[in-house]
Structures are given as C-alpha cells and as structure tokens.
C-alpha cells in the first residue's frame, strides 16, 4: 500500500513552505528544474517522498498551466508519499499555518 496526501496554500511561497516543512519534519530539500513541472523542491528517503510544487507551471503556449487543476486556488502544493499512513507526519504538517489538506489517496 502507498499513502499519498496533497496539501495546498494560498498564502505561502515555495521558499516559505520549504523552510517551514524542513523545520517541522527535519528534512533537507533539493531544488529541481523540470521541463514539465518547472522548479520544484524534493526531499526523499527510503520511507517517504515530500515535494513542494508551485501549482502554476510554465505552459508550452507561454501561459501557465496548473499542476493540479482540481485545486485552482492553491498557489503552492505539498505532495507526500509514504509506504503506509504516517499520522505523526500528518499531524506535524497540519500544524503549519496556511497549509490546507486537499486530498488523500491510497494505492
């Protein structure tokens, strides 16, 4: 089983969220640049993957597309993937002001 959570914020920047999540979870993020996703931040370990992704990403037509069009009001997304539910991580992320839990999926 894999546990996926999506969070979003209307008020925090990607850099703000990197700092807050780093402090909250003790993670080190690496900035990545992707043709498809634009600039995003990744922290991973064998037991979890945490990504901070701007929702607007550069489109081929010169206009921004949304990474998660189902959440148009979120300007920055936080995506977590763990092999099983991690209630401690979810509680810590829930304590970040301005961060809203948007979706949960298991596969």
Coordinates of N, CA and C in Angstrom, one line a residue:
X1 N 0.8 -1.2 0.0 CA 0.0 0.0 0.0 C 0.9 1.2 0.0
X2 N 0.4 2.3 -0.7 CA 1.1 3.6 -0.7 C 0.1 4.6 -0.3
X3 N 0.6 5.6 0.6 CA -0.3 6.6 1.1 C 0.1 7.9 0.5
X4 N -0.8 8.6 -0.2 CA -0.5 9.9 -0.8 C -1.4 11.0 -0.2
X5 N -0.8 12.2 0.1 CA -1.5 13.3 0.6 C -1.1 14.5 -0.2
X6 N -2.1 15.4 -0.5 CA -1.9 16.6 -1.2 C -2.3 17.8 -0.2
X7 N -1.5 18.7 -0.1 CA -1.8 19.9 0.7 C -1.6 21.1 -0.2
X8 N -2.2 22.2 0.1 CA -2.0 23.4 -0.7 C -2.1 24.7 0.2
X9 N -1.6 25.8 -0.4 CA -1.6 27.0 0.3 C -1.8 28.2 -0.6
X10 N -2.6 29.1 -0.2 CA -2.8 30.3 -0.9 C -1.9 31.5 -0.5
X11 N -1.3 31.3 0.7 CA -0.6 32.4 1.3 C 0.9 32.3 1.3
X12 N 1.4 31.0 1.4 CA 2.9 30.8 1.5 C 3.5 30.7 0.1
X13 N 4.8 31.1 0.0 CA 5.5 30.9 -1.2 C 6.2 29.5 -1.1
X14 N 6.8 29.0 -2.2 CA 7.5 27.8 -2.2 C 8.7 27.8 -1.2
X15 N 9.4 28.9 -1.2 CA 10.5 29.1 -0.3 C 10.1 29.1 1.2
X16 N 8.9 29.8 1.5 CA 8.4 29.7 2.8 C 8.1 28.3 3.2
X17 N 7.4 27.6 2.3 CA 7.0 26.2 2.6 C 8.2 25.3 2.8
X18 N 9.2 25.5 2.0 CA 10.4 24.7 2.2 C 11.0 24.9 3.6
X19 N 11.1 26.1 4.0 CA 11.6 26.4 5.3 C 10.8 25.8 6.4
X20 N 9.5 26.0 6.3 CA 8.6 25.5 7.4 C 8.5 24.0 7.5
X21 N 8.5 23.4 6.3 CA 8.4 21.9 6.3 C 9.8 21.3 6.8
X22 N 10.9 21.9 6.3 CA 12.2 21.5 6.8 C 12.3 21.5 8.3
X23 N 11.8 22.6 8.9 CA 11.9 22.8 10.3 C 10.9 21.8 11.0
X24 N 9.8 21.6 10.5 CA 8.7 20.7 11.1 C 9.1 19.3 11.0
X25 N 9.7 18.8 9.9 CA 9.9 17.4 9.7 C 11.4 17.0 9.7
X26 N 12.3 18.0 9.8 CA 13.7 17.8 9.8 C 14.2 17.2 8.4
X27 N 13.7 17.8 7.4 CA 14.0 17.3 6.0 C 14.9 18.3 5.3
X28 N 15.7 17.9 4.4 CA 16.5 18.7 3.5 C 16.0 18.6 2.1
X29 N 15.6 19.7 1.6 CA 15.0 19.8 0.2 C 16.1 20.2 -0.8
X30 N 16.0 19.6 -2.0 CA 16.8 19.9 -3.1 C 16.0 20.5 -4.2
X31 N 16.4 21.6 -4.7 CA 15.7 22.3 -5.8 C 15.9 21.5 -7.1
X32 N 14.9 21.3 -7.8 CA 14.9 20.6 -9.1 C 14.3 21.5 -10.2
X33 N 14.8 21.3 -11.4 CA 14.2 22.0 -12.5 C 13.8 21.0 -13.6
X34 N 12.5 21.0 -13.9 CA 11.9 20.1 -14.8 C 11.2 20.8 -16.0
X35 N 11.4 20.3 -17.2 CA 10.7 20.9 -18.3 C 9.2 20.9 -18.1
X36 N 8.7 19.8 -17.6 CA 7.3 19.6 -17.4 C 6.7 20.3 -16.1
X37 N 7.5 20.2 -15.0 CA 7.0 20.7 -13.8 C 7.5 22.1 -13.4
X38 N 8.5 22.6 -14.1 CA 9.1 23.9 -13.6 C 10.1 23.6 -12.5
X39 N 10.3 24.6 -11.6 CA 11.2 24.5 -10.5 C 10.3 24.0 -9.3
X40 N 10.8 22.9 -8.7 CA 10.1 22.3 -7.5 C 11.2 21.8 -6.5
X41 N 10.8 21.5 -5.3 CA 11.7 21.0 -4.3 C 11.4 19.6 -3.9
X42 N 12.4 18.8 -3.6 CA 12.2 17.4 -3.3 C 13.0 17.0 -2.1
X43 N 12.4 16.3 -1.2 CA 13.1 15.7 0.0 C 12.6 14.2 0.0
X44 N 13.6 13.3 0.0 CA 13.2 11.9 -0.1 C 14.1 11.1 0.8
X45 N 13.5 10.0 1.2 CA 14.2 8.9 2.0 C 13.6 7.6 1.6
X46 N 14.1 6.5 2.0 CA 13.5 5.2 1.6 C 12.1 5.1 2.1
X47 N 11.7 5.8 3.1 CA 10.3 5.6 3.6 C 9.4 6.8 3.3
X48 N 9.8 7.8 2.7 CA 8.9 8.9 2.3 C 9.5 9.8 1.2
X49 N 8.6 10.4 0.5 CA 8.9 11.4 -0.5 C 8.0 12.6 -0.3
X50 N 8.7 13.8 -0.2 CA 7.9 15.0 0.1 C 8.4 16.0 -1.0
X51 N 7.4 16.6 -1.7 CA 7.6 17.5 -2.8 C 6.9 18.8 -2.6
X52 N 7.5 19.9 -2.9 CA 6.9 21.2 -2.8 C 6.9 21.7 -4.3
X53 N 5.7 21.9 -4.8 CA 5.5 22.2 -6.2 C 4.6 23.4 -6.4
X54 N 5.1 24.4 -7.1 CA 4.2 25.5 -7.5 C 3.0 25.0 -8.3
X55 N 1.8 25.4 -8.1 CA 0.7 24.9 -8.9 C 0.8 25.5 -10.3
X56 N 1.0 26.8 -10.5 CA 1.2 27.3 -11.9 C 2.5 26.8 -12.4
X57 N 2.5 26.1 -13.5 CA 3.8 25.7 -14.2 C 3.8 26.3 -15.6
X58 N 5.0 26.6 -16.1 CA 5.1 27.1 -17.4 C 4.5 26.2 -18.5
X59 N 3.6 26.8 -19.3 CA 3.0 26.0 -20.4 C 3.7 26.2 -21.7
X60 N 3.5 25.3 -22.6 CA 4.1 25.4 -24.0 C 3.7 26.6 -24.7
X61 N 2.5 27.1 -24.4 CA 2.0 28.3 -25.2 C 2.3 29.6 -24.6
X62 N 3.3 29.6 -23.6 CA 3.7 30.8 -23.0 C 2.8 31.2 -21.8
X63 N 1.7 30.5 -21.5 CA 0.8 30.8 -20.4 C 1.0 29.6 -19.4
X64 N 0.8 30.0 -18.1 CA 0.9 29.0 -17.1 C -0.3 28.0 -17.1
X65 N 0.1 26.7 -16.9 CA -0.9 25.7 -16.7 C -0.9 25.3 -15.2
X66 N -1.9 24.6 -14.7 CA -1.9 24.2 -13.3 C -1.5 22.8 -13.2
X67 N -0.6 22.5 -12.3 CA -0.1 21.2 -12.0 C -1.3 20.4 -11.5
X68 N -2.1 21.0 -10.6 CA -3.3 20.3 -10.0 C -4.5 21.2 -10.4
X69 N -5.1 21.0 -11.6 CA -6.2 21.9 -11.9 C -7.4 21.7 -11.1
X70 N -7.5 20.6 -10.3 CA -8.6 20.4 -9.4 C -8.5 21.3 -8.2
X71 N -7.4 21.9 -8.0 CA -7.2 22.8 -6.8 C -6.7 24.2 -7.3
X72 N -7.5 24.9 -8.1 CA -7.0 26.2 -8.7 C -6.6 27.3 -7.8
X73 N -7.2 27.3 -6.6 CA -6.9 28.4 -5.6 C -5.6 28.2 -4.9
X74 N -5.0 27.0 -4.9 CA -3.7 26.7 -4.3 C -2.6 27.2 -5.2
X75 N -1.7 28.1 -4.6 CA -0.6 28.6 -5.5 C 0.6 27.7 -5.3
X76 N 0.7 27.0 -4.2 CA 1.8 26.1 -3.9 C 1.2 24.8 -3.4
X77 N 1.7 23.6 -3.8 CA 1.3 22.3 -3.4 C 2.4 21.6 -2.6
X78 N 2.0 20.8 -1.6 CA 2.9 19.9 -0.9 C 2.4 18.5 -1.1
X79 N 3.2 17.7 -1.7 CA 2.8 16.3 -2.0 C 3.6 15.3 -1.2
X80 N 3.0 14.4 -0.5 CA 3.7 13.4 0.3 C 3.3 12.0 -0.1
X81 N 4.3 11.2 -0.1 CA 4.1 9.7 -0.4 C 4.9 8.9 0.6
X82 N 4.2 8.0 1.3 CA 4.8 7.1 2.2 C 4.2 5.7 2.0
X83 N 5.0 4.7 2.4 CA 4.5 3.3 2.1 C 3.3 2.9 2.9
X84 N 3.1 3.5 4.1 CA 1.9 3.3 4.9 C 1.6 4.7 5.5
X85 N 0.4 4.8 6.1 CA -0.1 6.0 6.7 C 1.0 6.5 7.8
X86 N 1.2 7.8 7.8 CA 2.2 8.3 8.8 C 1.5 9.4 9.6
X87 N 0.7 9.0 10.6 CA -0.1 10.0 11.3 C 0.8 11.1 12.0
X88 N 2.0 10.8 12.4 CA 2.8 11.8 13.0 C 3.2 12.9 12.0
X89 N 3.6 12.5 10.8 CA 3.9 13.5 9.8 C 2.6 14.3 9.4
X90 N 1.5 13.7 9.3 CA 0.3 14.4 9.0 C -0.1 15.4 10.1
X91 N 0.1 15.0 11.4 CA -0.2 16.0 12.5 C 0.8 17.1 12.4
X92 N 2.0 16.9 12.2 CA 3.0 18.0 12.1 C 2.7 18.9 10.9
X93 N 2.4 18.4 9.8 CA 2.1 19.2 8.6 C 0.8 20.0 8.9
X94 N -0.1 19.4 9.6 CA -1.4 20.1 10.0 C -1.2 21.3 10.9
X95 N 0.0 21.3 11.5 CA 0.2 22.5 12.4 C 0.8 23.7 11.7
X96 N 1.1 23.6 10.4 CA 1.7 24.7 9.7 C 0.5 25.6 9.2
X97 N 0.6 26.8 9.8 CA -0.5 27.8 9.5 C -0.5 28.2 8.0
X98 N -1.7 28.1 7.4 CA -1.8 28.4 6.0 C -1.7 27.2 5.1
X99 N -1.4 26.1 5.6 CA -1.3 24.8 4.8 C -2.6 24.0 5.0
X100 N -3.3 23.7 3.9 CA -4.6 23.1 3.9 C -4.5 21.7 3.3
X101 N -5.1 20.7 4.0 CA -5.1 19.3 3.4 C -6.2 19.3 2.4
X102 N -5.8 18.9 1.1 CA -6.7 18.9 0.0 C -7.1 17.5 -0.4
X103 N -6.3 16.5 -0.3 CA -6.6 15.2 -0.8 C -5.8 14.1 -0.2
X104 N -6.4 12.9 -0.1 CA -5.8 11.7 0.4 C -6.1 10.6 -0.5
X105 N -5.1 9.8 -0.9 CA -5.4 8.6 -1.7 C -4.5 7.5 -1.2
X106 N -4.9 6.3 -1.3 CA -4.1 5.1 -1.1 C -4.1 4.2 -2.3
X107 N -3.0 3.6 -2.5 CA -3.0 2.7 -3.7 C -2.2 1.4 -3.3

